[in-house]
Coordinates of C-alpha atoms in Angstrom, one line a residue:
M1165 CA -9.9 -39.3 -10.1
S1166 CA -11.5 -37.6 -7.1
Y1167 CA -14.8 -36.0 -8.1
L1168 CA -14.8 -34.4 -4.7
K1169 CA -11.4 -32.8 -5.4
R1170 CA -12.2 -31.7 -8.6
H1171 CA -15.6 -30.2 -7.8
G1172 CA -16.0 -29.6 -4.0
T1173 CA -17.7 -26.6 -2.5
H1174 CA -15.5 -26.9 0.8
R1175 CA -11.9 -26.9 -0.4
V1176 CA -11.6 -25.6 -4.2
P1177 CA -8.1 -25.1 -5.8
Q1178 CA -7.4 -21.4 -6.8
R1179 CA -7.1 -22.5 -10.4
A1180 CA -10.9 -23.3 -10.4
P1181 CA -13.4 -20.7 -9.6
L1182 CA -15.9 -20.2 -6.6
P1183 CA -19.3 -19.1 -7.4
G1184 CA -19.3 -15.5 -8.6
Q1185 CA -15.8 -15.3 -9.3
V1186 CA -13.8 -14.3 -12.6
P1187 CA -10.6 -15.5 -14.1
N1188 CA -7.6 -12.9 -12.8
S1189 CA -4.7 -12.1 -15.1
A1190 CA -2.4 -14.8 -13.5
G1191 CA -4.6 -17.8 -14.6
G1192 CA -6.1 -18.2 -10.9
H1193 CA -9.8 -17.1 -10.0
A1194 CA -10.8 -14.1 -7.8
W1195 CA -13.7 -11.8 -7.5
A1196 CA -14.1 -8.8 -9.4
V1197 CA -14.3 -5.4 -7.7
D1198 CA -17.1 -3.1 -8.3
V1199 CA -16.7 -0.2 -10.5
W1200 CA -16.5 2.3 -7.4
T1201 CA -13.4 0.5 -5.7
R1202 CA -11.8 0.2 -9.3
L1203 CA -12.1 3.9 -9.6
R1204 CA -10.7 4.5 -6.1
R1205 CA -7.8 2.1 -7.0
F1206 CA -7.0 4.0 -10.1
L1207 CA -7.4 7.7 -8.3
I1208 CA -4.8 6.5 -5.7
L1209 CA -2.5 3.9 -7.2
G1210 CA -2.7 5.1 -10.7
S1211 CA -1.4 2.6 -13.5
E1212 CA 2.1 3.9 -14.3
G1213 CA 4.5 0.8 -14.9
G1214 CA 1.8 -1.8 -15.4
S1215 CA 2.0 -5.2 -13.6
Y1216 CA 3.6 -8.3 -13.9
Y1217 CA 0.6 -9.7 -15.9
A1218 CA -0.8 -6.4 -17.5
N1219 CA 1.5 -3.9 -19.3
E1220 CA 1.0 -0.3 -18.6
W1221 CA -1.2 0.2 -21.8
T1222 CA -3.4 -2.6 -20.9
L1223 CA -3.9 -1.6 -17.3
T1224 CA -4.5 1.9 -18.3
R1225 CA -7.2 1.2 -20.9
E1226 CA -8.8 -1.1 -18.2
N1227 CA -9.0 1.8 -15.6
A1228 CA -9.9 4.2 -18.3
Q1229 CA -13.0 2.1 -18.9
A1230 CA -13.7 1.7 -15.4
V1231 CA -13.8 5.5 -15.0
E1232 CA -16.2 5.6 -18.0
Q1233 CA -18.4 3.0 -16.4
A1234 CA -18.8 4.9 -13.2
V1235 CA -19.4 8.3 -14.9
R1236 CA -22.1 6.4 -16.9
E1237 CA -23.4 4.7 -13.9
D1238 CA -23.8 7.8 -11.7
G1239 CA -21.7 10.8 -13.1
P1240 CA -22.2 13.0 -10.0
R1241 CA -21.2 10.2 -7.7
A1242 CA -18.1 9.6 -9.6
V1243 CA -17.2 13.3 -9.7
A1244 CA -17.7 13.7 -6.1
E1245 CA -15.4 10.6 -5.4
I1246 CA -12.8 12.2 -7.6
A1247 CA -12.9 15.5 -5.7
R1248 CA -13.0 13.9 -2.4
V1249 CA -9.8 11.7 -3.2
S1250 CA -8.0 14.8 -4.4
T1251 CA -9.1 17.5 -1.8
E1252 CA -8.4 15.0 1.4
G1253 CA -4.9 14.5 -0.1
R1254 CA -5.4 10.6 -0.2
A1255 CA -3.6 10.0 -3.5
P1256 CA 0.1 10.1 -4.2
K1257 CA -0.3 11.8 -7.3
N1258 CA -3.1 14.1 -8.7
D1259 CA -2.7 13.1 -12.1
P1260 CA -5.3 10.1 -12.2
A1261 CA -8.0 12.5 -10.6
L1262 CA -7.4 15.2 -13.2
Y1263 CA -7.7 12.6 -16.0
A1264 CA -11.0 11.3 -14.5
L1265 CA -12.5 14.8 -14.1
A1266 CA -11.5 15.7 -17.7
L1267 CA -13.2 12.5 -18.7
A1268 CA -16.5 13.3 -16.8
A1269 CA -16.3 16.9 -18.0
G1270 CA -16.1 15.5 -21.8
M1271 CA -17.9 12.5 -21.7
G1272 CA -20.6 12.6 -19.0
D1273 CA -24.2 13.7 -19.4
E1274 CA -25.1 17.4 -18.9
A1275 CA -25.4 16.9 -15.1
T1276 CA -22.2 15.3 -14.9
R1277 CA -20.5 17.7 -17.2
R1278 CA -21.8 20.7 -15.0
S1279 CA -20.7 18.9 -11.8
A1280 CA -17.2 18.1 -13.2
L1281 CA -16.7 21.7 -13.9
E1282 CA -17.8 23.0 -10.9
A1283 CA -15.2 20.7 -9.3
L1284 CA -12.4 21.8 -11.1
P1285 CA -10.9 24.5 -8.5
Q1286 CA -11.2 21.4 -5.8
V1287 CA -9.1 19.1 -7.9
A1288 CA -6.8 21.7 -10.0
R1289 CA -5.4 23.5 -7.2
T1290 CA -2.1 24.7 -8.9
G1291 CA -1.3 26.1 -12.2
T1292 CA 0.4 22.7 -13.2
H1293 CA -2.9 21.0 -12.3
L1294 CA -4.8 23.3 -14.7
F1295 CA -2.3 22.7 -17.3
Q1296 CA -2.7 18.9 -16.9
F1297 CA -6.5 19.3 -16.9
A1298 CA -6.5 21.3 -20.0
S1299 CA -4.1 18.7 -21.7
F1300 CA -6.7 15.9 -20.8
V1301 CA -9.8 17.5 -21.5
E1302 CA -9.0 18.2 -25.2
G1303 CA -8.8 14.5 -25.7
F1304 CA -12.6 14.6 -24.8
R1305 CA -14.3 17.7 -25.8
G1306 CA -13.8 21.2 -27.4
W1307 CA -13.2 24.5 -25.8
G1308 CA -16.9 25.6 -25.5
R1309 CA -18.6 28.1 -23.5
S1310 CA -18.9 26.1 -20.5
L1311 CA -15.3 24.8 -20.3
R1312 CA -14.3 28.5 -21.0
R1313 CA -16.2 29.9 -18.2
A1314 CA -15.1 27.3 -15.9
V1315 CA -11.4 27.8 -16.7
G1316 CA -12.1 31.4 -16.2
R1317 CA -13.9 31.2 -12.8
W1318 CA -10.6 29.3 -11.9
Y1319 CA -8.6 32.4 -12.4
A1320 CA -11.2 34.9 -11.5
A1321 CA -11.9 33.1 -8.0
Q1322 CA -8.1 33.6 -6.8
S1323 CA -7.1 37.0 -5.1
P1324 CA -4.5 39.0 -7.5
D1325 CA -1.7 37.9 -5.2
A1326 CA -2.6 34.3 -5.2
L1327 CA -2.8 34.5 -8.8
A1328 CA 0.4 36.3 -9.5
Y1329 CA 2.1 33.3 -7.3
Q1330 CA 0.5 30.8 -9.8
A1331 CA 1.8 32.6 -12.8
V1332 CA 5.3 32.9 -11.4
K1333 CA 5.8 29.6 -9.9
Y1334 CA 3.8 27.5 -12.4
R1335 CA 4.9 29.2 -15.6
Q1336 CA 4.9 26.3 -18.1
R1337 CA 4.0 22.7 -17.7
E1338 CA 2.7 19.8 -19.9
G1339 CA 3.7 21.8 -22.9
M1340 CA 1.3 24.4 -21.8
S1341 CA 1.5 28.1 -20.1
H1342 CA -1.0 30.3 -18.6
R1343 CA -0.6 32.5 -21.6
D1344 CA -1.9 29.6 -23.8
V1345 CA -4.8 28.6 -21.1
L1346 CA -5.8 32.4 -20.9
R1347 CA -6.1 32.7 -24.6
L1348 CA -8.4 29.7 -24.9
A1349 CA -10.7 30.7 -22.1
H1350 CA -10.3 34.4 -22.7
P1351 CA -11.8 35.7 -19.3
A1352 CA -12.5 39.6 -19.5
R1353 CA -14.9 42.2 -18.3
R1354 CA -18.3 41.5 -19.3
V1355 CA -19.7 43.8 -22.1
G1356 CA -23.1 42.7 -22.5
A1357 CA -25.8 40.1 -21.1
G1358 CA -25.1 37.7 -24.0
N1359 CA -21.5 37.8 -23.9
P1360 CA -20.0 34.2 -22.7
T1361 CA -17.0 35.6 -21.0
L1362 CA -16.7 36.1 -17.3
D1363 CA -16.8 39.3 -15.2
V1364 CA -13.4 40.0 -13.7
S1365 CA -11.9 43.1 -11.6
D1366 CA -9.6 45.4 -13.0
E1367 CA -6.7 44.0 -11.0
H1368 CA -7.4 40.7 -12.5
A1369 CA -7.5 42.2 -16.1
R1370 CA -4.3 43.7 -15.5
L1371 CA -2.5 40.5 -14.4
F1372 CA -4.2 38.8 -17.4
E1373 CA -2.7 41.3 -19.6
W1374 CA 0.8 40.9 -18.3
I1375 CA 0.6 37.2 -18.4
V1376 CA -0.3 37.4 -22.0
R1377 CA 1.4 40.4 -23.3
G1378 CA 4.2 41.2 -20.7
G1379 CA 4.9 44.9 -20.1
S1380 CA 4.8 47.3 -17.4
T1381 CA 4.3 45.9 -13.7
E1382 CA 2.9 49.1 -12.5
G1383 CA -0.4 48.3 -10.4
L1384 CA 0.5 44.7 -10.3
P1385 CA 1.3 42.3 -7.2
R1386 CA 4.7 43.1 -5.4
L1387 CA 5.6 39.3 -6.3
V1388 CA 5.2 40.3 -10.2
E1389 CA 7.9 43.2 -9.6
G1390 CA 10.1 40.7 -7.8
F1391 CA 10.1 38.1 -10.3
V1392 CA 11.0 40.6 -13.2
R1393 CA 13.9 41.9 -11.0
A1394 CA 15.0 38.4 -10.2
Q1395 CA 15.1 37.5 -14.1
A1396 CA 17.3 40.5 -14.4
A1397 CA 19.7 39.8 -11.5
S1398 CA 23.4 39.8 -12.3
T1399 CA 24.6 37.8 -9.3
A1400 CA 23.5 35.0 -7.0
R1401 CA 23.8 37.4 -3.9
E1402 CA 21.4 40.0 -5.3
A1403 CA 18.9 37.1 -6.2
A1404 CA 19.1 35.9 -2.8
E1405 CA 18.4 39.4 -1.4
L1406 CA 15.3 39.3 -3.8
V1407 CA 14.0 36.2 -2.4
R1408 CA 14.1 37.6 1.1
E1409 CA 12.6 41.0 0.0
Y1410 CA 9.8 39.6 -2.1
R1411 CA 9.5 36.0 -0.7
L1412 CA 9.9 34.4 -4.3
P1413 CA 9.7 30.8 -4.8
R1414 CA 12.6 29.0 -6.6
E1415 CA 10.9 28.8 -10.0
A1416 CA 11.1 32.9 -10.1
L1417 CA 14.9 32.7 -10.2
Q1418 CA 17.5 32.2 -13.1
P1419 CA 18.7 28.4 -13.2
E1420 CA 22.4 29.6 -12.9
H1421 CA 21.6 31.3 -9.6
L1422 CA 20.3 27.9 -8.2
T1423 CA 23.8 26.5 -7.5
S1424 CA 24.2 29.0 -4.7
T1425 CA 24.3 28.5 -1.2
D1426 CA 23.1 32.2 -0.3
V1427 CA 20.1 31.5 -2.6
W1428 CA 19.2 28.4 -1.0
E1429 CA 19.6 29.6 2.4
A1430 CA 17.1 32.5 1.6
L1431 CA 14.6 30.0 -0.1
L1432 CA 14.6 27.6 3.0
D1433 CA 13.4 30.4 5.4
E1434 CA 9.9 30.3 3.4
M1435 CA 10.0 27.2 1.5
P1436 CA 6.5 25.2 1.1
M1437 CA 6.7 21.6 2.8
T1438 CA 6.5 19.8 -0.8
A1439 CA 9.4 21.9 -2.2
L1440 CA 11.4 21.2 0.9
I1441 CA 11.1 17.5 0.6
R1442 CA 11.8 17.7 -3.3
N1443 CA 15.0 19.8 -2.8
L1444 CA 16.8 18.1 0.3
A1445 CA 19.3 16.5 -2.2
T1446 CA 20.0 20.0 -3.8
M1447 CA 20.4 21.6 -0.3
T1448 CA 22.8 19.1 0.6
R1449 CA 25.0 19.3 -2.5
V1450 CA 25.3 23.2 -2.0
G1451 CA 26.2 22.8 1.6
V1452 CA 22.9 24.2 3.2
L1453 CA 22.1 20.9 4.9
A1454 CA 25.1 19.5 6.6
P1455 CA 25.7 18.1 10.1
G1456 CA 25.1 20.6 12.8
S1457 CA 24.1 23.4 10.4
D1458 CA 21.2 26.1 10.8
G1459 CA 19.7 24.8 7.5
T1460 CA 19.8 21.2 8.9
A1461 CA 18.0 22.6 12.1
K1462 CA 15.3 24.6 10.2
A1463 CA 14.6 21.5 7.7
V1464 CA 14.4 19.1 10.6
A1465 CA 12.1 21.4 12.5
Q1466 CA 9.9 21.8 9.4
L1467 CA 9.7 18.1 8.8
G1468 CA 8.7 17.4 12.3
D1469 CA 5.7 19.9 12.1
S1470 CA 2.6 17.7 11.7
E1471 CA 0.2 20.6 11.1
R1472 CA 2.4 21.8 8.3
I1473 CA 2.5 18.3 6.7
R1474 CA -1.4 18.2 7.0
R1475 CA -2.0 21.5 5.5
A1476 CA 0.3 21.0 2.9
R1477 CA -1.4 17.4 1.9
V1478 CA 2.2 16.0 1.9
H1479 CA 1.2 12.2 0.9
P1480 CA 3.4 9.5 2.4
I1481 CA 4.5 8.0 -0.8
A1482 CA 6.0 11.5 -1.7
V1483 CA 8.0 11.2 1.8
L1484 CA 9.0 7.5 1.2
A1485 CA 10.2 8.5 -2.2
A1486 CA 12.1 11.1 -0.9
L1487 CA 13.5 9.0 2.0
R1488 CA 14.6 6.2 -0.3
T1489 CA 16.3 8.6 -2.7
Y1490 CA 17.9 10.9 -0.1
A1491 CA 19.3 8.0 1.9
S1492 CA 20.9 6.5 -1.2
G1493 CA 22.8 9.5 -2.1
R1494 CA 22.2 9.2 -5.5
G1495 CA 19.5 10.5 -7.5
A1496 CA 16.8 7.9 -9.0
R1497 CA 18.0 8.2 -12.5
G1498 CA 21.7 8.4 -11.7
R1499 CA 22.2 12.1 -11.8
G1500 CA 24.0 13.8 -9.0
T1501 CA 25.5 12.6 -5.7
W1502 CA 25.4 13.7 -2.3
N1503 CA 26.4 12.7 1.5
P1504 CA 23.1 12.2 3.4
V1505 CA 22.7 14.0 6.7
R1506 CA 21.7 11.6 9.2
Q1507 CA 19.5 14.0 11.0
I1508 CA 17.4 14.5 7.7
V1509 CA 17.1 10.9 7.0
D1510 CA 15.7 10.5 10.4
A1511 CA 13.4 13.4 10.1
L1512 CA 12.0 11.8 6.8
D1513 CA 11.4 8.7 8.5
A1514 CA 9.3 9.9 11.1
A1515 CA 7.5 12.3 8.8
F1516 CA 6.3 9.1 6.7
Y1517 CA 4.5 8.0 9.8
T1518 CA 3.2 11.5 10.5
A1519 CA 1.4 12.0 7.0
F1520 CA -0.9 9.2 7.9
G1521 CA -2.3 11.0 10.9
N1522 CA -3.0 9.6 14.0
V1523 CA -4.1 6.0 13.7
E1524 CA -6.0 4.5 16.4
A1525 CA -4.8 0.9 17.8
T1526 CA -7.1 -2.0 17.4
G1527 CA -6.0 -3.7 20.6
K1528 CA -6.5 -7.0 18.8
R1529 CA -4.0 -9.7 17.4
L1530 CA -3.1 -9.0 13.9
L1531 CA -1.4 -11.2 11.3
L1532 CA 0.1 -8.9 8.6
A1533 CA 1.1 -10.9 5.6
L1534 CA 3.2 -9.6 2.6
D1535 CA 3.0 -10.8 -0.6
V1536 CA 6.7 -10.9 -1.8
S1537 CA 6.0 -12.9 -5.0
G1538 CA 7.6 -12.1 -8.4
S1539 CA 4.3 -10.4 -9.6
M1540 CA 4.7 -7.5 -6.8
T1541 CA 8.0 -6.6 -8.2
Y1542 CA 6.5 -5.0 -11.5
G1543 CA 5.1 -1.6 -12.0
D1544 CA 5.8 1.7 -9.9
V1545 CA 3.4 2.6 -7.3
A1546 CA 1.9 6.1 -8.1
G1547 CA 4.5 6.3 -10.9
V1548 CA 7.6 6.7 -8.4
P1549 CA 10.6 5.0 -10.1
G1550 CA 11.7 1.8 -8.4
L1551 CA 9.1 1.8 -5.9
T1552 CA 7.4 -1.3 -6.3
P1553 CA 4.1 -2.8 -4.9
R1554 CA 6.3 -5.1 -2.9
D1555 CA 8.4 -2.5 -1.4
A1556 CA 5.3 -0.2 -0.8
S1557 CA 3.4 -3.0 1.0
A1558 CA 6.3 -3.2 3.5
A1559 CA 6.2 0.4 4.5
L1560 CA 2.5 0.4 4.6
A1561 CA 2.3 -2.5 7.0
L1562 CA 4.8 -1.0 9.2
V1563 CA 2.4 2.0 9.6
T1564 CA -0.1 -0.4 11.1
A1565 CA 2.5 -2.4 13.2
A1566 CA 3.7 1.1 14.7
T1567 CA 0.6 1.5 16.2
E1568 CA -0.1 -2.1 17.5
A1569 CA 0.9 -4.1 20.7
E1570 CA 0.3 -7.6 19.3
Y1571 CA 1.4 -8.1 15.7
E1572 CA 3.2 -10.7 13.5
I1573 CA 4.5 -9.7 10.1
V1574 CA 5.0 -12.5 7.6
G1575 CA 6.2 -13.1 4.0
F1576 CA 4.9 -15.1 1.2
F1577 CA 8.0 -17.2 0.6
A1578 CA 9.4 -20.5 1.9
G1579 CA 12.2 -19.4 3.9
S1580 CA 14.6 -21.9 5.8
R1581 CA 12.6 -21.8 9.2
G1582 CA 9.4 -20.9 7.5
F1583 CA 6.1 -22.8 7.3
K1584 CA 6.0 -24.9 3.9
L1585 CA 3.2 -26.6 2.0
G1586 CA 5.5 -28.3 -0.3
R1587 CA 7.0 -27.7 -3.8
K1588 CA 5.2 -27.6 -7.2
A1589 CA 6.7 -28.8 -10.2
G1590 CA 10.0 -30.0 -8.3
S1591 CA 11.2 -26.2 -8.5
A1592 CA 12.3 -24.0 -5.7
Y1593 CA 10.7 -20.9 -7.3
H1594 CA 7.2 -22.5 -7.0
E1595 CA 7.7 -23.6 -3.3
T1596 CA 5.1 -22.2 -1.2
G1597 CA 5.5 -21.3 2.1
L1598 CA 5.2 -18.3 4.7
T1599 CA 8.0 -17.0 6.8
P1600 CA 8.4 -14.7 9.6
L1601 CA 9.9 -11.4 8.6
A1602 CA 12.2 -9.7 11.1
I1603 CA 11.2 -6.0 10.2
S1604 CA 9.8 -3.7 12.8
P1605 CA 9.1 0.2 13.1
R1606 CA 12.0 0.3 15.2
Q1607 CA 14.0 -0.1 12.2
R1608 CA 14.5 2.8 9.8
L1609 CA 11.9 2.8 7.1
D1610 CA 14.3 2.5 4.2
D1611 CA 16.4 -0.6 6.0
A1612 CA 13.0 -2.5 6.4
V1613 CA 11.8 -2.1 2.8
K1614 CA 15.2 -3.0 1.7
T1615 CA 15.0 -6.2 3.8
V1616 CA 11.7 -7.2 2.0
S1617 CA 13.2 -6.2 -1.3
D1618 CA 15.9 -8.8 -1.1
L1619 CA 13.6 -11.8 -0.4
P1620 CA 13.5 -14.6 -2.8
F1621 CA 10.2 -15.1 -4.8
G1622 CA 7.5 -17.4 -3.4
G1623 CA 4.4 -18.8 -4.9
T1624 CA 1.4 -16.5 -4.7
D1625 CA -0.9 -18.3 -2.4
C1626 CA -3.0 -15.9 -0.3
A1627 CA -4.7 -18.5 1.7
L1628 CA -1.3 -19.2 3.3
P1629 CA -1.8 -16.9 6.2
M1630 CA -5.0 -18.6 7.6
L1631 CA -3.4 -22.2 6.6
Y1632 CA -0.3 -20.8 8.8
A1633 CA -2.5 -19.6 12.0
Q1634 CA -4.5 -22.8 11.8
A1635 CA -1.7 -25.3 11.7
L1636 CA 0.5 -23.4 14.3
E1637 CA -2.7 -22.7 16.5
R1638 CA -2.0 -19.0 16.4
E1639 CA -4.8 -16.8 17.9
V1640 CA -5.6 -14.1 15.3
D1641 CA -8.3 -11.6 15.3
A1642 CA -7.6 -10.0 11.9
F1643 CA -5.4 -11.1 9.0
V1644 CA -4.2 -8.2 7.0
I1645 CA -3.1 -9.3 3.5
Y1646 CA -0.9 -6.9 1.0
T1647 CA -1.3 -8.2 -2.3
D1648 CA -2.2 -7.7 -6.0
S1649 CA -4.6 -10.3 -6.0
E1650 CA -3.2 -12.2 -8.7
T1651 CA -3.2 -15.3 -6.8
W1652 CA -3.1 -18.8 -8.6
A1653 CA -1.2 -21.3 -6.3
G1654 CA -3.0 -23.3 -3.6
D1655 CA -5.4 -26.0 -3.1
V1656 CA -7.9 -23.6 -1.4
H1657 CA -9.3 -20.2 -1.9
P1658 CA -8.3 -17.7 0.8
A1659 CA -12.1 -17.1 1.5
Q1660 CA -12.5 -21.0 2.2
A1661 CA -9.3 -20.8 4.3
L1662 CA -10.7 -18.0 6.4
R1663 CA -13.8 -19.9 7.0
D1664 CA -11.9 -22.9 8.1
Y1665 CA -9.8 -21.0 10.5
R1666 CA -12.9 -19.6 12.2
R1667 CA -14.4 -23.0 12.7
S1668 CA -11.4 -24.6 13.9
S1669 CA -10.1 -21.5 16.3
G1670 CA -13.4 -20.4 17.3
I1671 CA -12.4 -17.0 16.5
D1672 CA -14.6 -14.9 14.3
A1673 CA -11.6 -13.5 12.7
R1674 CA -11.7 -10.8 9.9
L1675 CA -9.7 -10.4 6.6
V1676 CA -8.6 -7.2 5.1
V1677 CA -7.3 -7.2 1.6
V1678 CA -5.1 -4.4 0.8
G1679 CA -4.7 -4.0 -3.0
M1680 CA -1.5 -2.8 -3.9
V1681 CA -2.1 -2.7 -8.0
S1682 CA -4.8 -0.8 -9.8
N1683 CA -6.4 -4.0 -11.3
G1684 CA -10.0 -5.1 -10.9
F1685 CA -9.7 -8.3 -8.5
S1686 CA -9.8 -8.9 -5.0
I1687 CA -9.5 -12.3 -3.0
A1688 CA -11.9 -10.9 -0.2
D1689 CA -15.6 -12.5 -0.6
P1690 CA -17.8 -9.4 -0.9
A1691 CA -20.8 -11.6 0.4
D1692 CA -18.8 -12.0 3.6
P1693 CA -19.1 -8.9 6.2
G1694 CA -15.9 -10.4 7.8
M1695 CA -13.8 -9.3 4.7
L1696 CA -12.9 -5.9 3.6
D1697 CA -11.1 -4.7 0.4
V1698 CA -9.3 -1.5 0.7
V1699 CA -6.8 0.4 -1.4
G1700 CA -2.9 0.4 -0.5
F1701 CA -1.4 3.8 0.1
D1702 CA -4.6 5.6 0.5
T1703 CA -4.0 7.8 3.4
A1704 CA -7.2 6.5 5.0
T1705 CA -6.3 2.9 4.9
P1706 CA -4.6 2.4 8.1
Q1707 CA -7.4 3.9 10.0
L1708 CA -10.0 1.7 7.9
I1709 CA -8.0 -1.4 8.8
S1710 CA -8.0 -0.3 12.6
D1711 CA -11.6 0.3 12.3
F1712 CA -12.6 -2.9 10.8
A1713 CA -10.5 -5.2 12.9
R1714 CA -12.0 -3.5 16.0
G1715 CA -15.4 -4.4 14.6
A1716 CA -16.2 -0.4 14.4
L1717 CA -17.4 -0.9 10.6

C-alpha cells in the first residue's frame, strides 16, 4: 500500500475529499457552493426533471431549502437578487423567481415580507405571473392586509389601457383568473382612513367591475370593446378585421378562428416578439410563413431586430427551444407537423446569439470543455422538454466561441483519436478521455447541438482539460468547463490539476466552471482567486467568462 497515494496532498483521487470538500451526489467530492450561488442557480436553471443523481422532487426540495436559508440569512438581499435576475431577463423562465418571492413574502421577517411585496410589480409583470405568484403565496401565508394591498397596487399602478390588455390577453392561467384575484384583493375607492383597501381611479373601478361581473363596455378602453366584438364574430375574416382595428392579441379571439391565414396575417403585423417565437410553427402550418412570402420577410426582420429582442427580454433558451422544435418540423410532444422555412431557421439561429447581447472578446487562448457524460443527459434545462444540460452546454459554449479567435472545444469522452487516460474496470463506458469536437459557430446551432447529443458517454473526470493541456503542451490562458459538477472519476481533483498545469507551463491559467444543473456543488476552489463559478444560461455568463479570462474581475 502506498501511504502517499492514499493520503497525499498533491494528487488526491476525486473519490477522496480535499480540505473543505463535501460528498457530491455521484460518490465523488466537490466544494459546496454558498447559499447565494445556489439561489442564483435555482432562479436561472430551475429544477425541472431533476438530475441523474437526484430526482426532481429531491432537487426541488434542496433548492427550496436554499431559498429559505438565503431569506433567513439576509431577506432584503435575497429579494433584491430575485428581482434583479427577473427584471434583467437573465433567467429562461420566471417561475423560480415567483416562487422564491412568494416564499420571502410568506416566511421572511417583517422587513423581508415588506421588500418582497414591494418587489411584486417588478417580478410579476404579466397577469400570468400574478396568477403564479398568488398560487405560490397561498402555500406560505393567508390573504392578510399587506398582501391584499400589494396585489391591489399591482392593478392600480397600471394605466387603464395596460390593465385592459392584461385582462384580455391573460384571462385565466394556473387555475386562477383576474376575477378570482380581484375578489381576494378587492381594491376599491377608499371610504375612510381605517379602510385597508386601495384608492383607485373611477376608470380602474369601472374596469374592475367589468372584469368581475361583465356587462356594458361603455367608458372602458377600446381594447375591451374589440375583445367583446371578437368573441361574437361569426367569421374568421371578421375576426381579422377586428384584430387590425383594435390591435387585438391572439388570446382575444375564438379558437376556431385561429386556423385562418387571414387572422394570422393580421396578428403578425403587431405581434410581440415572444408571441412570434412561440407561434412560428402555427404560422407555417397555415401558410403565412412560406419561402418568399411577405409573412416570412416580416418575421425575419423582427427576429433580426436586436433592440426588440432586448426590450422583450427574450431569453436565449426560448430561442434555442424554438429553433430545435421549428427546425425538426414536429412539435415537442408529437402534435402537429410543418415544413420548416429555411429563412426562419437561419433567423432563429442568429437571434440566439443576439439574445446574449454584445460579448467582448478576451484575446486569450481558451479551452472549452463539455461534460458529455451520462449524468448530463438527465433533466430539462429550465423545463424545456428534451433540452438536456449536455445539449445546452454545447449551445452556450458556441456563444463564447463565436466571439473568440483562439479557442478549442473538447468533449469528455474517449474518441478514437482522443486523449486517453485508460480504462476503469475493463469497460468502455468507464474509459476516460478527452476528444476535440468538430463543432463551430459557423455551423447552424441545432446541427452543432445534435452532434454533441450523439456522442458516446464518457467518465466524468473534470481534471482532464488541464491534464490534456499539460500532456500535449497546449498553451491555455483559461479553461472553461461546462458541467453538473457531479464528478467522481480520476486520480486528481480538477483544482489540483490546474495548479499542476500552472507550475509546468508557467502560465497563470484560470478556470471557469459553468454550472449546468441547479445543485449545490462546484469543482472550483472558492479559496483560489483564479477559479470562478458561474451559472449556465444566465444571460450574463458569456460576458462574465470574458471578463474573468481577461483578468478584469
